[in-house]
mmCIF file of C-alpha atoms in Angstrom:
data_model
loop_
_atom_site.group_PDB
_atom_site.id
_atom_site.type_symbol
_atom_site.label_atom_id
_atom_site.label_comp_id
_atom_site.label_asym_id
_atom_site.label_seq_id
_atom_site.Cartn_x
_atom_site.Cartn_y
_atom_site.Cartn_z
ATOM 1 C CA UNK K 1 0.000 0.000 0.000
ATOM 2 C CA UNK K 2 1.264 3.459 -0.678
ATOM 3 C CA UNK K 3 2.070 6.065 1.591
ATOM 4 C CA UNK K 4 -0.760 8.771 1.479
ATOM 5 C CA UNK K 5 -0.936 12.733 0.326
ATOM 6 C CA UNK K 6 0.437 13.818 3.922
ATOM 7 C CA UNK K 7 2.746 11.653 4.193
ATOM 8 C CA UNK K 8 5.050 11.849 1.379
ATOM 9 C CA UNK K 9 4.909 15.555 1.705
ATOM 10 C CA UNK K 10 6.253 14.984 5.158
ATOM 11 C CA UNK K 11 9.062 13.244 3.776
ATOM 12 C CA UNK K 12 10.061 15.468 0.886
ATOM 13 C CA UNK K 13 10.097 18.290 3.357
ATOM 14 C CA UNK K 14 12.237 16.627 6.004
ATOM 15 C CA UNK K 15 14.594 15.836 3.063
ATOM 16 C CA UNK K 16 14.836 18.712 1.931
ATOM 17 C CA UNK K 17 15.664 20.166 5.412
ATOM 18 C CA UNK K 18 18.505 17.571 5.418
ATOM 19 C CA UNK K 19 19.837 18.622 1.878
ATOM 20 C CA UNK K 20 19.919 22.320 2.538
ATOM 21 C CA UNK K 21 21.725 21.692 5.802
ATOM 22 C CA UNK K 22 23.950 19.454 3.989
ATOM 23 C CA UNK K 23 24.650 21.544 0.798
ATOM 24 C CA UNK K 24 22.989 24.446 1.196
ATOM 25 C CA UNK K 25 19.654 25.685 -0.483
ATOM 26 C CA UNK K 26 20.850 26.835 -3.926
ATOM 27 C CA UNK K 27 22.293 23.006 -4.828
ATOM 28 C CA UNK K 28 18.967 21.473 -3.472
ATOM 29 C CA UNK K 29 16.995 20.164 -6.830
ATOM 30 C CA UNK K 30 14.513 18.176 -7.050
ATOM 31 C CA UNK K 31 15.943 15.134 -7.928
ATOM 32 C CA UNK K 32 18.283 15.532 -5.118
ATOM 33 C CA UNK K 33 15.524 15.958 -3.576
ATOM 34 C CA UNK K 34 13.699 12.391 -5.634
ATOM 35 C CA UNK K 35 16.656 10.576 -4.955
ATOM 36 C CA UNK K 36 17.040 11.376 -1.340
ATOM 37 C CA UNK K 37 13.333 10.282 -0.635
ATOM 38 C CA UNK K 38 13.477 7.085 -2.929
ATOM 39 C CA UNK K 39 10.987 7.949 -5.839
ATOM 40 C CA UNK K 40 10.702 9.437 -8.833
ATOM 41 C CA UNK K 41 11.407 12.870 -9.743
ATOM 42 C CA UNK K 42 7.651 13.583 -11.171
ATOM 43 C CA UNK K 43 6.468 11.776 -7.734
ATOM 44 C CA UNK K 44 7.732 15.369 -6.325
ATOM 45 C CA UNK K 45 5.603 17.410 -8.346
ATOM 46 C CA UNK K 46 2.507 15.596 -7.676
ATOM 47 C CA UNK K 47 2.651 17.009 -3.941
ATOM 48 C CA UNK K 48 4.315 20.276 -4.966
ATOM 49 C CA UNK K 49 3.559 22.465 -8.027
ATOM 50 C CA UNK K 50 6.890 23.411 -8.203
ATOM 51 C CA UNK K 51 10.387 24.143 -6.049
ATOM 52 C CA UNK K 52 9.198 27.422 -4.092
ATOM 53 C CA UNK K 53 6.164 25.529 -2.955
ATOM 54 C CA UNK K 54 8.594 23.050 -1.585
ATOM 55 C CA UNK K 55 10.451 25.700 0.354
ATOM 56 C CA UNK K 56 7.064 27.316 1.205
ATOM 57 C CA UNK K 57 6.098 24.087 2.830
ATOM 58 C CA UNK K 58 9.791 23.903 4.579
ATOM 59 C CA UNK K 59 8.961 27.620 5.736
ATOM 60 C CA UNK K 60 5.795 26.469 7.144
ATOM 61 C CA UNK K 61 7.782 23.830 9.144
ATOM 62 C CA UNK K 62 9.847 25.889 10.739
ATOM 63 C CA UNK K 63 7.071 27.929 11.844
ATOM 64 C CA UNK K 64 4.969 25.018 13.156
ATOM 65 C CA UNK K 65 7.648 23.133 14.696
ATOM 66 C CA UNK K 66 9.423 26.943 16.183
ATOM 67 C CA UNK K 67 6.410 27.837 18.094
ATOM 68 C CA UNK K 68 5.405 23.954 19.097
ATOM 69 C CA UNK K 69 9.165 24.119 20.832
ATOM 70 C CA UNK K 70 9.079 28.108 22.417
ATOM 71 C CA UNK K 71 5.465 27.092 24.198
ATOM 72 C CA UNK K 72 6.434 23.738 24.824
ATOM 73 C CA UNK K 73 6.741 23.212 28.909
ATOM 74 C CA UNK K 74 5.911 26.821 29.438
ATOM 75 C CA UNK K 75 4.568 28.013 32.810
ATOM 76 C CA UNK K 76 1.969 30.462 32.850
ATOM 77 C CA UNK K 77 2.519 31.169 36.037
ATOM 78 C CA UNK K 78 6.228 32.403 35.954
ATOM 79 C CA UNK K 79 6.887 35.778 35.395
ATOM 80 C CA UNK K 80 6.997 37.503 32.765
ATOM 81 C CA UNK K 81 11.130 37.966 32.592
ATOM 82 C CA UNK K 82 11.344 33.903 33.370
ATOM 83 C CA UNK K 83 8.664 33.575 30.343
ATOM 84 C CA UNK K 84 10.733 35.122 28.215
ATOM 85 C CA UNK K 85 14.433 33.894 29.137
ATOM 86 C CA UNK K 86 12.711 30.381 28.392
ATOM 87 C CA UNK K 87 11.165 30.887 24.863
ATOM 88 C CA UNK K 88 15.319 32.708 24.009
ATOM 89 C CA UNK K 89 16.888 29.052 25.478
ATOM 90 C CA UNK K 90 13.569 26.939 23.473
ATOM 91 C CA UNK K 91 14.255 29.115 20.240
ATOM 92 C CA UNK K 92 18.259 28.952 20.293
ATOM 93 C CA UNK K 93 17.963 24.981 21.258
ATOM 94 C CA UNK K 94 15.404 24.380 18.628
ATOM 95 C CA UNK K 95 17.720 25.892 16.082
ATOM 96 C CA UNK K 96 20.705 24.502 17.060
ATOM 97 C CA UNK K 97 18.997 21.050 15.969
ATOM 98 C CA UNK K 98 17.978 21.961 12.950
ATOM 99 C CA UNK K 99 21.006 23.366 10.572
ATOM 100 C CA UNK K 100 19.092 24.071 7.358
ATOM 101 C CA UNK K 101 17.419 26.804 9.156
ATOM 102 C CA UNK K 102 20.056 29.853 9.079
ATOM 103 C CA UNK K 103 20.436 28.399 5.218
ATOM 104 C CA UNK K 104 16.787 29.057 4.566
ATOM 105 C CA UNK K 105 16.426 32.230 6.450
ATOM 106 C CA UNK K 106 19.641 34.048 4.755
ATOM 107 C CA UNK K 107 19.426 32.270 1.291
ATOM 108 C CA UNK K 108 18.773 34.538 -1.685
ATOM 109 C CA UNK K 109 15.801 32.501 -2.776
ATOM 110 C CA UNK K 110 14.135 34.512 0.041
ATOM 111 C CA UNK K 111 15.968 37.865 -0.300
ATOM 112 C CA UNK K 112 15.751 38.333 -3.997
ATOM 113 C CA UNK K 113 14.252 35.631 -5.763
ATOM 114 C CA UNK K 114 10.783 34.674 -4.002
ATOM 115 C CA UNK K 115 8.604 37.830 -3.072
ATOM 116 C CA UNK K 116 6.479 35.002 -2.145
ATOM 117 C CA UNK K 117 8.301 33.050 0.001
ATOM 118 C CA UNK K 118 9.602 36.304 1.376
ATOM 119 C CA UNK K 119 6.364 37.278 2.662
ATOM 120 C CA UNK K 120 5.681 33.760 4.454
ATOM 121 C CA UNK K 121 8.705 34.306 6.318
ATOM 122 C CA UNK K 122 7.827 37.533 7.051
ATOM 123 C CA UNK K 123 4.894 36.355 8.707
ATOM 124 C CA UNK K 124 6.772 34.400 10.788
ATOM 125 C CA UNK K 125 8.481 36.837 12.110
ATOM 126 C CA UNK K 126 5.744 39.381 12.728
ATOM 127 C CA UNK K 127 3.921 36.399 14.594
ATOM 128 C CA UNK K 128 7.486 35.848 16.610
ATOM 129 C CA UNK K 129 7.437 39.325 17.491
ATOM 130 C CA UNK K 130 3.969 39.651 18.619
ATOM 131 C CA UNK K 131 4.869 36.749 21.107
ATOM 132 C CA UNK K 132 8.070 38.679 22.304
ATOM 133 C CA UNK K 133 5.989 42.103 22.786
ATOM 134 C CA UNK K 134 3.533 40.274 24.594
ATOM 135 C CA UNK K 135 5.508 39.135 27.063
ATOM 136 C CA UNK K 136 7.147 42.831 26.991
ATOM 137 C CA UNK K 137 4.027 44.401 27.737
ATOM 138 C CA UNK K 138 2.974 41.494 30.701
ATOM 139 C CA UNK K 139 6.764 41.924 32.039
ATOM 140 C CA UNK K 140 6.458 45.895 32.056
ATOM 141 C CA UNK K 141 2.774 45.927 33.775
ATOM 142 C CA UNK K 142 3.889 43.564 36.141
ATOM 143 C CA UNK K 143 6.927 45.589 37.577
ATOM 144 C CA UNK K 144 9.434 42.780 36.666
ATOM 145 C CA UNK K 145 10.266 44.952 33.371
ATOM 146 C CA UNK K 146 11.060 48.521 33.489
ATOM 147 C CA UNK K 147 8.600 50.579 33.127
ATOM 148 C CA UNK K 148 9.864 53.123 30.270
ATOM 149 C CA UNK K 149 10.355 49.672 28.025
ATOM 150 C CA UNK K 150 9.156 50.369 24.323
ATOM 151 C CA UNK K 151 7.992 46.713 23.925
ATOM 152 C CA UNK K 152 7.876 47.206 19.963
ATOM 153 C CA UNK K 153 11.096 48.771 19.473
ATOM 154 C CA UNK K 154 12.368 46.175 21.875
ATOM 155 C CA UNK K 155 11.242 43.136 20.376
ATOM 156 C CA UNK K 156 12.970 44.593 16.960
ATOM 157 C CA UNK K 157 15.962 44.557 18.805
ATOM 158 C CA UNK K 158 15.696 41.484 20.250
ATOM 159 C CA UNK K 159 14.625 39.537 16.875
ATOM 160 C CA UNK K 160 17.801 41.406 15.162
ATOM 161 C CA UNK K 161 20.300 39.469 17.955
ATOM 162 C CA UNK K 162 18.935 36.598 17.565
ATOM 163 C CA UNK K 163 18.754 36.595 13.848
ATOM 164 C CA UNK K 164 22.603 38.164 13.934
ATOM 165 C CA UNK K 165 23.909 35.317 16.168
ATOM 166 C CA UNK K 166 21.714 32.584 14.413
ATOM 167 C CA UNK K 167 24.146 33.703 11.546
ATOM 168 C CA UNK K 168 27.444 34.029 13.282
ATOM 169 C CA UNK K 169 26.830 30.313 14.027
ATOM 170 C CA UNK K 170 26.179 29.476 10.487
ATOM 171 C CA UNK K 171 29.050 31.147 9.266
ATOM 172 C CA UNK K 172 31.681 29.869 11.489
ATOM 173 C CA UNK K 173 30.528 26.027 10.519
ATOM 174 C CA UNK K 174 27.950 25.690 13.345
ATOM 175 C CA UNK K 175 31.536 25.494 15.879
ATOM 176 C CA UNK K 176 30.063 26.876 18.891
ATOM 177 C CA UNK K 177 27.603 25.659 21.171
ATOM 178 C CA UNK K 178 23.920 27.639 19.710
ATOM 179 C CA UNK K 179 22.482 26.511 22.887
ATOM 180 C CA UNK K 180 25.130 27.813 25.246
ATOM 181 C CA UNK K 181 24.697 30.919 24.259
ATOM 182 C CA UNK K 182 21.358 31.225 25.538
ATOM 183 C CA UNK K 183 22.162 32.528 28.779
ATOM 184 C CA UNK K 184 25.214 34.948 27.607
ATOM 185 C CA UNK K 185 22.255 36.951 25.337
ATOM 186 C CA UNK K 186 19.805 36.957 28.302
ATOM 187 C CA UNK K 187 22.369 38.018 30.435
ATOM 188 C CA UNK K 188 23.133 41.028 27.907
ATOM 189 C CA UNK K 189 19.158 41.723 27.420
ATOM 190 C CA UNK K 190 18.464 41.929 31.388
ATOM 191 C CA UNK K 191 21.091 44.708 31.664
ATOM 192 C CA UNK K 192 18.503 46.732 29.350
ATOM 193 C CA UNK K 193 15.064 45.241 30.457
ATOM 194 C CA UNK K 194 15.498 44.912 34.172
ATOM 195 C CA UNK K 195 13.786 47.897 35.864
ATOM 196 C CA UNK K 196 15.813 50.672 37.122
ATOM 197 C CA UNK K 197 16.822 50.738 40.583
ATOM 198 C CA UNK K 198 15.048 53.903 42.720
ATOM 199 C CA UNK K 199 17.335 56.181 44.590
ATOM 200 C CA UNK K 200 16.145 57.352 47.827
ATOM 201 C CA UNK K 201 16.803 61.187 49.109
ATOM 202 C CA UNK K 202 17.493 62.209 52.820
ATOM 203 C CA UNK K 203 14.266 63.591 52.857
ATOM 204 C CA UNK K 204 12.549 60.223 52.177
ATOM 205 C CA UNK K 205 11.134 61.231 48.597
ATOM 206 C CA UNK K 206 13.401 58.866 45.430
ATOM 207 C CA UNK K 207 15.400 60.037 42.709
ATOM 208 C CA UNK K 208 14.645 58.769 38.988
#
């Protein structure tokens, strides 16, 4: 019996995660991509119109699997600050597993050669961000943020050092430890989130 619809997408999108991690996305065709799953080369294209929707669907795997791993185990119960150190360590521990994912995210089939697949990524993001000033806005309301915290402008920030150490890693051959480094960027985020210490006056009023 054959496998069904689902299925064989399943497995020409987990191949072609391991072939862009392997040779990166520009050398993945799609009779690599035939070959690697063990059928025919027109088998592909009766799950996928064509090669973007192959990368649209790898896109969409990311996303799925991304946001399955940040909420996975979360407490909604722990603070906002906690809440937010957790989904950094889920997101940099998720990534670290998956190679293909800085070669997807800084490829030029995104940047210049796939409006559409551009915009699906770009969803992800605004949907990562969302997340992040959510947990901005809970952290800031809840006193364990500082109070003058632009949760917006912050959560740009905090997407562009992920995204610029997510490609460090890539470009130095995946050497370091992506996971490791989990607690050296929260460390370097509290110094600018945690709230600002009150100085106190001889006359019993605080200083700003």
């Amino acid at each position: 019996m054959g496998k069904s619809h689902e299925e064989r997408k399943k497995e020409i999108v987990e191949a072609t995660l391991a072939l862009t991690a392997e040779q990166g996305i520009k050398r993945v065709t799609t009779q690599a991509i035939a070959d690697r799953v063990g059928i025919a080369q027109p088998t592909v294209f009766r799950h996928f119109k064509s090669r973007d929707a192959i990368f649209a669907a790898v896109i969409g795997w990311i996303a799925e699997n991304l946001f399955k791993a940040i909420s996975s185990g979360a407490n909604p119960n722990d603070p906002a600050d906690e809440k937010l150190r957790q989904l950094i360590q889920r997101q940099l521990t998720f990534i670290s597993k998956h190679r293909a994912i800085p070669k997807v995210l800084f490829s030029d089939l995104l940047h210049l050669e796939s409006p559409q697949l551009k915009a699906a990524l770009q969803q992800v993001m605004q949907r990562y961000s969302q997340r992040v000033i959510q947990l901005l806005n809970e952290g800031v309301q809840s006193g364990v943020l500082r109070e003058d915290l632009d949760a917006e402008e912050t959560a740009r920030y905090i997407t562009a050092l992920i995204q610029g150490l997510v490609l460090r890693w890539s470009i130095y051959e995946f050497s370091f430890s992506l996971e490791k480094e989990a607690e050296t960027v929260w460390t370097f985020l509290w110094l600018a989130l945690k709230p600002r210490e009150r100085k106190f006056n001889l006359r019993g009023g605080n200083d700003e």
